[in-house]
CSV table of C-alpha atoms in Angstrom, one decimal:
chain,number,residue,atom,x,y,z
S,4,UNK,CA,98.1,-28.6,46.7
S,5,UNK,CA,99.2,-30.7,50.1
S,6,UNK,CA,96.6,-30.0,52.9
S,7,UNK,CA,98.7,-28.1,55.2
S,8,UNK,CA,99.2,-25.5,51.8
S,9,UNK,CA,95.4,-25.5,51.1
S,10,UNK,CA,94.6,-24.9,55.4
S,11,UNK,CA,97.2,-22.2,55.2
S,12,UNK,CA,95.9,-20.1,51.7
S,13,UNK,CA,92.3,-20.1,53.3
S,14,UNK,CA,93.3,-18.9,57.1
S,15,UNK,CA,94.8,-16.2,55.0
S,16,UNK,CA,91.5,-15.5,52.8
S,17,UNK,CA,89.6,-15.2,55.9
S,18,UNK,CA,91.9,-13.3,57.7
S,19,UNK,CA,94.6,-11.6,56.0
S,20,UNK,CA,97.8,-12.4,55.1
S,21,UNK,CA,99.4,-10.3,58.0
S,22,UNK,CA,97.4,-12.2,60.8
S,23,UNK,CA,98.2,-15.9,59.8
S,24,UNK,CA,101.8,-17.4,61.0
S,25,UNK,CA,102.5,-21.2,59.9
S,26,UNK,CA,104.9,-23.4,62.5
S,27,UNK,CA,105.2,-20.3,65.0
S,28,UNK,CA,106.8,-20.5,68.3
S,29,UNK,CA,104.6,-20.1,71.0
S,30,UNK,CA,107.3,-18.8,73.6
S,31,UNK,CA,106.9,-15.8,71.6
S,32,UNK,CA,103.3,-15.6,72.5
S,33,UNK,CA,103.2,-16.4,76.4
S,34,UNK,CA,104.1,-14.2,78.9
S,35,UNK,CA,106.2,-17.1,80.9
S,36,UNK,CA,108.2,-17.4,77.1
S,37,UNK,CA,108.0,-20.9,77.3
S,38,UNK,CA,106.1,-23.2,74.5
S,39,UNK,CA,106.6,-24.9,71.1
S,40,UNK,CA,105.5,-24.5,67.6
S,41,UNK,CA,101.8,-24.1,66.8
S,42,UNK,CA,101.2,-25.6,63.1
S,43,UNK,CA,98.4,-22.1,62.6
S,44,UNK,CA,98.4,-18.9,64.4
S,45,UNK,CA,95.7,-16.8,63.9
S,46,UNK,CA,94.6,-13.2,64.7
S,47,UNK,CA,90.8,-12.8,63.2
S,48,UNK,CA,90.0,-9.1,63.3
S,49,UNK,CA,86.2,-9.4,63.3
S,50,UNK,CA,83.5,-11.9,64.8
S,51,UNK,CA,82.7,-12.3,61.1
S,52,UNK,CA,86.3,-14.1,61.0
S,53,UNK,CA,86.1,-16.0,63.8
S,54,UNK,CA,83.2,-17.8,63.0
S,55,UNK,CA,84.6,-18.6,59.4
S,56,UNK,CA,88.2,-19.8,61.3
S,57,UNK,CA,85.7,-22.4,63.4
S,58,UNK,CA,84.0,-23.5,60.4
S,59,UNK,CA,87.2,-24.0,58.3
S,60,UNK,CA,88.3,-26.4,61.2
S,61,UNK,CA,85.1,-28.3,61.1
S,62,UNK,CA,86.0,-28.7,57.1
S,63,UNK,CA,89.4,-30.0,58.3
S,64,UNK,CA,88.9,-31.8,61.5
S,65,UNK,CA,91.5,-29.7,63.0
S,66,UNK,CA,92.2,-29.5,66.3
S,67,UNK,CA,91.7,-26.2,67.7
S,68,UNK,CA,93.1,-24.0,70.8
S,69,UNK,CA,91.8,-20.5,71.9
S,70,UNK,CA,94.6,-18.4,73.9
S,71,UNK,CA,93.9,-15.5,75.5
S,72,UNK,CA,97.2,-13.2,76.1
S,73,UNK,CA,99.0,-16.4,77.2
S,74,UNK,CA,99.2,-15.2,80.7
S,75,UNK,CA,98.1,-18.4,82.9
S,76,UNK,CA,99.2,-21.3,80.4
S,77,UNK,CA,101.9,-23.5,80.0
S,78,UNK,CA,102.5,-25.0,76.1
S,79,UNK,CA,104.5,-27.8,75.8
S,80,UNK,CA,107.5,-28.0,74.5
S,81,UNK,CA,106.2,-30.5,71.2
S,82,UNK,CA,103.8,-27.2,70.7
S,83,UNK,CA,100.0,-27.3,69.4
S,84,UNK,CA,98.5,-28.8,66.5
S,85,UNK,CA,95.8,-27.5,64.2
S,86,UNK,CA,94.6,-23.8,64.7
S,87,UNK,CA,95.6,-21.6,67.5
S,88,UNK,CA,93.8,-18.5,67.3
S,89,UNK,CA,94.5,-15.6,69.5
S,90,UNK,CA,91.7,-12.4,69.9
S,91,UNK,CA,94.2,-10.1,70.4
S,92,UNK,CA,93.2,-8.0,67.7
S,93,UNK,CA,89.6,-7.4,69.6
S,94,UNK,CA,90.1,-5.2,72.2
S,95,UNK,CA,87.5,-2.5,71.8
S,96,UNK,CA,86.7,-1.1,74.9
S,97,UNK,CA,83.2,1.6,75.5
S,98,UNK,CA,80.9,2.5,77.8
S,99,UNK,CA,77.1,2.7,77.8
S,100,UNK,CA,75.6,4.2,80.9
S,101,UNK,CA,77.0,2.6,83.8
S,102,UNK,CA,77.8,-0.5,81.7
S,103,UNK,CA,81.4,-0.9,80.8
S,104,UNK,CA,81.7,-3.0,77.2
S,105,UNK,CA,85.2,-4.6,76.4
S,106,UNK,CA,86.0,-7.2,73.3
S,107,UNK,CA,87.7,-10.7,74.7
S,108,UNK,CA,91.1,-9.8,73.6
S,109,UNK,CA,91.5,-6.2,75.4
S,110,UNK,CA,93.8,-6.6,78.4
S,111,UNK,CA,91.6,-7.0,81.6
S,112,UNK,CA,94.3,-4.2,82.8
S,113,UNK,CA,93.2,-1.8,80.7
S,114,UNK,CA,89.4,-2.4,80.9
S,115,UNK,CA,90.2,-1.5,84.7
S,116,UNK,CA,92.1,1.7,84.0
S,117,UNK,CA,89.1,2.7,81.2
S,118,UNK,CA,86.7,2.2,84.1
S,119,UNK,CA,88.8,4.5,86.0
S,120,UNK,CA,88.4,7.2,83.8
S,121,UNK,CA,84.9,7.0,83.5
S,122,UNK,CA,84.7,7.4,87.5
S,123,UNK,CA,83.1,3.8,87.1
S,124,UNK,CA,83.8,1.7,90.3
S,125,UNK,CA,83.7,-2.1,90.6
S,126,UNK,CA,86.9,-3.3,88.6
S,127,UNK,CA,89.9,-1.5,90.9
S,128,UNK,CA,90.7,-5.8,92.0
S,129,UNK,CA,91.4,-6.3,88.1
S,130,UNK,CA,94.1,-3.1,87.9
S,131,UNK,CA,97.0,-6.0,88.1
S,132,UNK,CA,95.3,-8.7,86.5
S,133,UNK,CA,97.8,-9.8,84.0
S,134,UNK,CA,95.4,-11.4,81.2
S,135,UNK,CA,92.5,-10.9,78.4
S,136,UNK,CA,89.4,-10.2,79.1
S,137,UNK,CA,87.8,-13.4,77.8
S,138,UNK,CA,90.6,-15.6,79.8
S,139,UNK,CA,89.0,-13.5,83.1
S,140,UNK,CA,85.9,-15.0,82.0
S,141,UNK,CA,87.3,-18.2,81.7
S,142,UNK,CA,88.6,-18.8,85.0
S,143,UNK,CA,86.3,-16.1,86.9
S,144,UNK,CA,89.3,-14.1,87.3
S,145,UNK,CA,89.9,-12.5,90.6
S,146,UNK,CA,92.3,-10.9,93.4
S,147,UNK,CA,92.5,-8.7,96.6
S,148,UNK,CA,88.9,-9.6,97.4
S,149,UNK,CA,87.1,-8.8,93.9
S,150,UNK,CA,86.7,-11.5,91.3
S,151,UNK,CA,84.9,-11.0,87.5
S,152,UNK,CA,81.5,-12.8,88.6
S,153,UNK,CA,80.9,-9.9,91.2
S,154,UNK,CA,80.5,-7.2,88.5
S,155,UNK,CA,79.6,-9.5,85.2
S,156,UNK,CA,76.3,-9.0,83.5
S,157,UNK,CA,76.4,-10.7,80.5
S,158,UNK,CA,78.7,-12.1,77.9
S,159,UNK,CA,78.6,-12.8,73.9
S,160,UNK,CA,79.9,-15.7,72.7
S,161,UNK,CA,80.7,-18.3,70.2
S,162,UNK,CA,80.1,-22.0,70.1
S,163,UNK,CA,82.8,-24.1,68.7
S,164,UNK,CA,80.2,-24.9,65.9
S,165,UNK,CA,80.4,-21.8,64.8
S,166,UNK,CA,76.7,-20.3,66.2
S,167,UNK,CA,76.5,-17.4,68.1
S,168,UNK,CA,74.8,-16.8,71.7
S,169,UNK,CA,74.6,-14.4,74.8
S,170,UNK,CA,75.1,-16.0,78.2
S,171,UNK,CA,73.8,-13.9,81.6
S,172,UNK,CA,75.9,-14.0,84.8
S,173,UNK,CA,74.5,-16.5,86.4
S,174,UNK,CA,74.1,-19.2,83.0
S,175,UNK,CA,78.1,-19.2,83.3
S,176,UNK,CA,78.4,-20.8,86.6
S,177,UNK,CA,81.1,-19.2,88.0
S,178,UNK,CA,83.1,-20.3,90.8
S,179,UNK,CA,86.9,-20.4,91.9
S,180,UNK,CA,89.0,-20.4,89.1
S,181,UNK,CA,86.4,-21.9,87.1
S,182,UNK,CA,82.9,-21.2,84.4
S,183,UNK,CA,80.7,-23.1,82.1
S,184,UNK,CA,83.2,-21.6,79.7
S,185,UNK,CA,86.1,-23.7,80.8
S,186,UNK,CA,83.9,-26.9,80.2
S,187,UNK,CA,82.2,-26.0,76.8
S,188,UNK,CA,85.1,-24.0,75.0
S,189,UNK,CA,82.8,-21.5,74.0
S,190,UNK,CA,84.8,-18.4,72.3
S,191,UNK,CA,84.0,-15.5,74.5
S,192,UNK,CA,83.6,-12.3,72.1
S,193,UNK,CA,81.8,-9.8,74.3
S,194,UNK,CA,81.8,-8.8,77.7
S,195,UNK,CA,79.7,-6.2,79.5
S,196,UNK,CA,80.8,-5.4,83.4
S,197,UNK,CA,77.5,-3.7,85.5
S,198,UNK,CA,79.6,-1.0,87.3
S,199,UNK,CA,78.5,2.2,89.4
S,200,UNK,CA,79.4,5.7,90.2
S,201,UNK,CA,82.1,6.6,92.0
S,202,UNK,CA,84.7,9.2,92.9
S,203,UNK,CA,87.7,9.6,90.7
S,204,UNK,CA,89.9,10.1,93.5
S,205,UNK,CA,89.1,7.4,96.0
S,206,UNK,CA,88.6,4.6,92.9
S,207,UNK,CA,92.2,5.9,91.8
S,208,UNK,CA,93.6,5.7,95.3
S,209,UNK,CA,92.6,1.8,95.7
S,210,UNK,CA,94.2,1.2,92.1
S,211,UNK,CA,97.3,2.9,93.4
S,212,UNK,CA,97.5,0.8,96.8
S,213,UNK,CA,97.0,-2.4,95.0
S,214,UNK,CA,99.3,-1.8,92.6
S,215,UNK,CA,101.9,-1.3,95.0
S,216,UNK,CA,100.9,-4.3,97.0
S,217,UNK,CA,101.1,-6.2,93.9
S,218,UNK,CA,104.4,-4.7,92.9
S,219,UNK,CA,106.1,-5.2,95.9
S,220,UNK,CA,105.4,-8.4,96.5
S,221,UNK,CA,105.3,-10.1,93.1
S,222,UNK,CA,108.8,-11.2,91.1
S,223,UNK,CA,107.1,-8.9,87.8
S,224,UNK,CA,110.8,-8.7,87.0
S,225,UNK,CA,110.6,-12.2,85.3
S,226,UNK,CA,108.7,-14.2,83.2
S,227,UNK,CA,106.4,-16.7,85.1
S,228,UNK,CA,102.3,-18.1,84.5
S,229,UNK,CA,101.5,-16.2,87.5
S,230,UNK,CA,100.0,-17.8,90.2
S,231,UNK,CA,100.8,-21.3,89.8
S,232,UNK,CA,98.4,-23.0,92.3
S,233,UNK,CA,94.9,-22.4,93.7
S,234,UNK,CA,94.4,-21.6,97.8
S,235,UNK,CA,94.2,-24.7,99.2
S,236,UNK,CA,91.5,-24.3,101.4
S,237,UNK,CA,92.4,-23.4,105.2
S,238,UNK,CA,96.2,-22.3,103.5
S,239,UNK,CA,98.0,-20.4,101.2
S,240,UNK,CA,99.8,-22.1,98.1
S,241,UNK,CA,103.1,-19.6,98.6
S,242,UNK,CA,103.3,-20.0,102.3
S,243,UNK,CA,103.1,-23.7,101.9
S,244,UNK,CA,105.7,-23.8,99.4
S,245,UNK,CA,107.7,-21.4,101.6
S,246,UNK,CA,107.6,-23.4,104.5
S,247,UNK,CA,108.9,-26.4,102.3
S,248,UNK,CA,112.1,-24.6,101.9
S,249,UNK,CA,111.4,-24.7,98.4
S,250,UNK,CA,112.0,-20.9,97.2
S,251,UNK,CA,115.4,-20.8,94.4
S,252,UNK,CA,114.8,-24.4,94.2
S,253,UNK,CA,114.1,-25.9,91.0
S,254,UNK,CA,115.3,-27.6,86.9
S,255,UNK,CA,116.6,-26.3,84.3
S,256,UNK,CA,115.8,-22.5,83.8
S,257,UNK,CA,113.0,-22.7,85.6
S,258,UNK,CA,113.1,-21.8,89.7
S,259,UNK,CA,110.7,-21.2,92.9
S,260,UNK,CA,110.6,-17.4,93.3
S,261,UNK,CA,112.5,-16.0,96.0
S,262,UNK,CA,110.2,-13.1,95.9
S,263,UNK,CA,106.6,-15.0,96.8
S,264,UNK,CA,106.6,-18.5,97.0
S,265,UNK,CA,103.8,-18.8,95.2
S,266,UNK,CA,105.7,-17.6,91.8
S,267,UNK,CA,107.3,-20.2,89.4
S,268,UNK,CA,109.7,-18.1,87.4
S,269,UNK,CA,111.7,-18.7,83.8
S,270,UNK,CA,114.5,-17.9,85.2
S,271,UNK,CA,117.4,-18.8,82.4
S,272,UNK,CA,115.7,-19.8,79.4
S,273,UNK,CA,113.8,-22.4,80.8
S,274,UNK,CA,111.6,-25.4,79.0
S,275,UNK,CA,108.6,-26.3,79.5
S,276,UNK,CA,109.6,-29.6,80.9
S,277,UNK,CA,111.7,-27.8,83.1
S,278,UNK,CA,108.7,-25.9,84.3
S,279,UNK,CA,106.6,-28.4,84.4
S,280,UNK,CA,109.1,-30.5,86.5
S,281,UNK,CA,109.7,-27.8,88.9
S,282,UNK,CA,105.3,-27.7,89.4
S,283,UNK,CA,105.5,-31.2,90.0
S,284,UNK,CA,108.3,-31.0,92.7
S,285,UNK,CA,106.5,-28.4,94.6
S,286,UNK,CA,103.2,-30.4,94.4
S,287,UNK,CA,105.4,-33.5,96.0
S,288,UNK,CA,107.0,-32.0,98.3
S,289,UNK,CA,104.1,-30.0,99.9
S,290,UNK,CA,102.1,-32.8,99.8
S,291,UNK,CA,104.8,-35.1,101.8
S,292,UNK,CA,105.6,-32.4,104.4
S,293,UNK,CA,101.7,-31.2,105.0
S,294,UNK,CA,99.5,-33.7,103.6
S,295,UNK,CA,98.0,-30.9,101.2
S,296,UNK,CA,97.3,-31.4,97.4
S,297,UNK,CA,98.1,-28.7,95.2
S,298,UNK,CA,95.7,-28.0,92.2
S,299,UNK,CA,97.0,-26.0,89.6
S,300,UNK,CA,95.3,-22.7,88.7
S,301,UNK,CA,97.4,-22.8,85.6
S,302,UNK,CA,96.3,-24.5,82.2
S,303,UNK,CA,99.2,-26.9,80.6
S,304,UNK,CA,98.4,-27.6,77.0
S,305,UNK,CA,100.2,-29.3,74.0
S,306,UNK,CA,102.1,-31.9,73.1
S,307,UNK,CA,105.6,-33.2,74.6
């Protein structure tokens, strides 16, 4: 049996026939609909899974990619090779006391809107977060003044050798856009979020607002990463790029939002090279006009 034949017959011993796709496009697994062909997708349905996925690609050698809801990434257009795996699948969401518990693949959304119900506060910032709980992790997710590392107590994770561990708030070094997670590639399983008491009404009321400021302001009616670029300190990425003149500017399908600035959008069935041409424009010509570097808050991955 060839090798790819042999990886393919085991993913699906571990994890089901259903949750294993072989040369899979990746646009249809991003929320900007932009990426090539992964050689494995996988969707493990336990931590038991997981674990034997990681130890399957230390048999192999495989290279290996863990994807959250593919809401801040760009994939290439020559795709991912190896294993992709994923967590969507885990997405329990409970509460114990004051605690709210959510797996790494529930939407960070909905972990907000559970809290809500509960009368929990602490979480209203993540209402229009568009990602999975272990990406917030990730990149200490954050917006409207709230970020993940204000409310984190402790997270369960998995090394990519396969051994499991717990990891307190401040052992994940959190900062802008950024954790220990990021640097280690540790598969985030668990997550428990130290919230408090609040009113229904008033936590409710704060969702509401930000949801509108959010909706009003945001091009939601296309695909796009998200926010493309972090704050620059002493500016703002989208008023920058405004400024430029660079708004309905852009290649291929892929165009500055007229909306907020700050939104790359696939406009027309764009690439990724597309998209990844019109990042690298905006970076230029920002840089040219005020002398200010753009870093990107979203993750490109794959192969041209």
């Amino acid at each position: 049996m060839e090798r790819a034949e042999q990886i393919y017959q085991r993913l699906m011993e571990i994890c089901g026939e259903r949750n294993v796709l072989r040369d899979e496009p990746m646009k249809n697994h991003t929320l900007v609909r932009i990426g090539g062909k992964a050689d494995f997708l996988v969707w493990p349905e336990t931590y038991e899974q997981v674990i034997e996925v990681l130890r399957l690609k230390e048999e192999y050698h495989l290279p290996f990619t863990l994807l959250g809801n593919g809401s801040n990434v760009i994939i290439r257009d020559g795709g991912l090779r190896g294993i992709v795996m994923q967590l969507k699948h885990l997405n329990r969401i409970w509460r114990e006391g004051n605690n709210v518990i959510a797996q790494s693949g529930a939407d960070i959304k909905a972990v907000s809107r559970f809290a809500l119900e509960q009368s929990l506060t602490g979480l209203e910032f993540a209402c229009g977060i568009p990602g999975s709980v272990g990406g917030a992790i990730m990149m200490n997710a954050g917006a409207y003044g709230g970020e993940v590392k204000d409310v984190l107590d402790h997270v369960k994770v998995a090394t990519l050798a396969g051994e499991l561990k717990t990891l307190k708030n401040e052992e994940l070094e959190l900062g802008y856009r950024t954790s220990i997670i990021s640097r280690t590639h540790d598969i985030v399983l668990e997550v428990v979020f130290a919230l408090q008491r609040g009113d229904y009404a008033q936590i409710k009321a704060k969702m509401d607002d930000l949801t509108f400021q959010r909706e009003s302001k945001q091009p939601l009616e296309y695909p796009s990463v998200g926010s493309v670029f972090k704050r620059p300190p002493g500016y703002f990425a989208g008023k920058l790029i405004q400024d430029s003149g660079l708004q309905g500017k852009g290649f291929g399908g892929a165009e500055v939002s007229t909306k907020h600035a700050g939104f790359i959008i696939n406009k027309n069935n764009a690439t990724a090279a597309d998209y990844i041409a019109t990042i690298e424009m905006v970076r230029k010509t920002v840089k040219e006009k005020f002398g200010v570097d753009l870093e990107l808050e979203v993750k490109i991955i794959g192969e041209e």
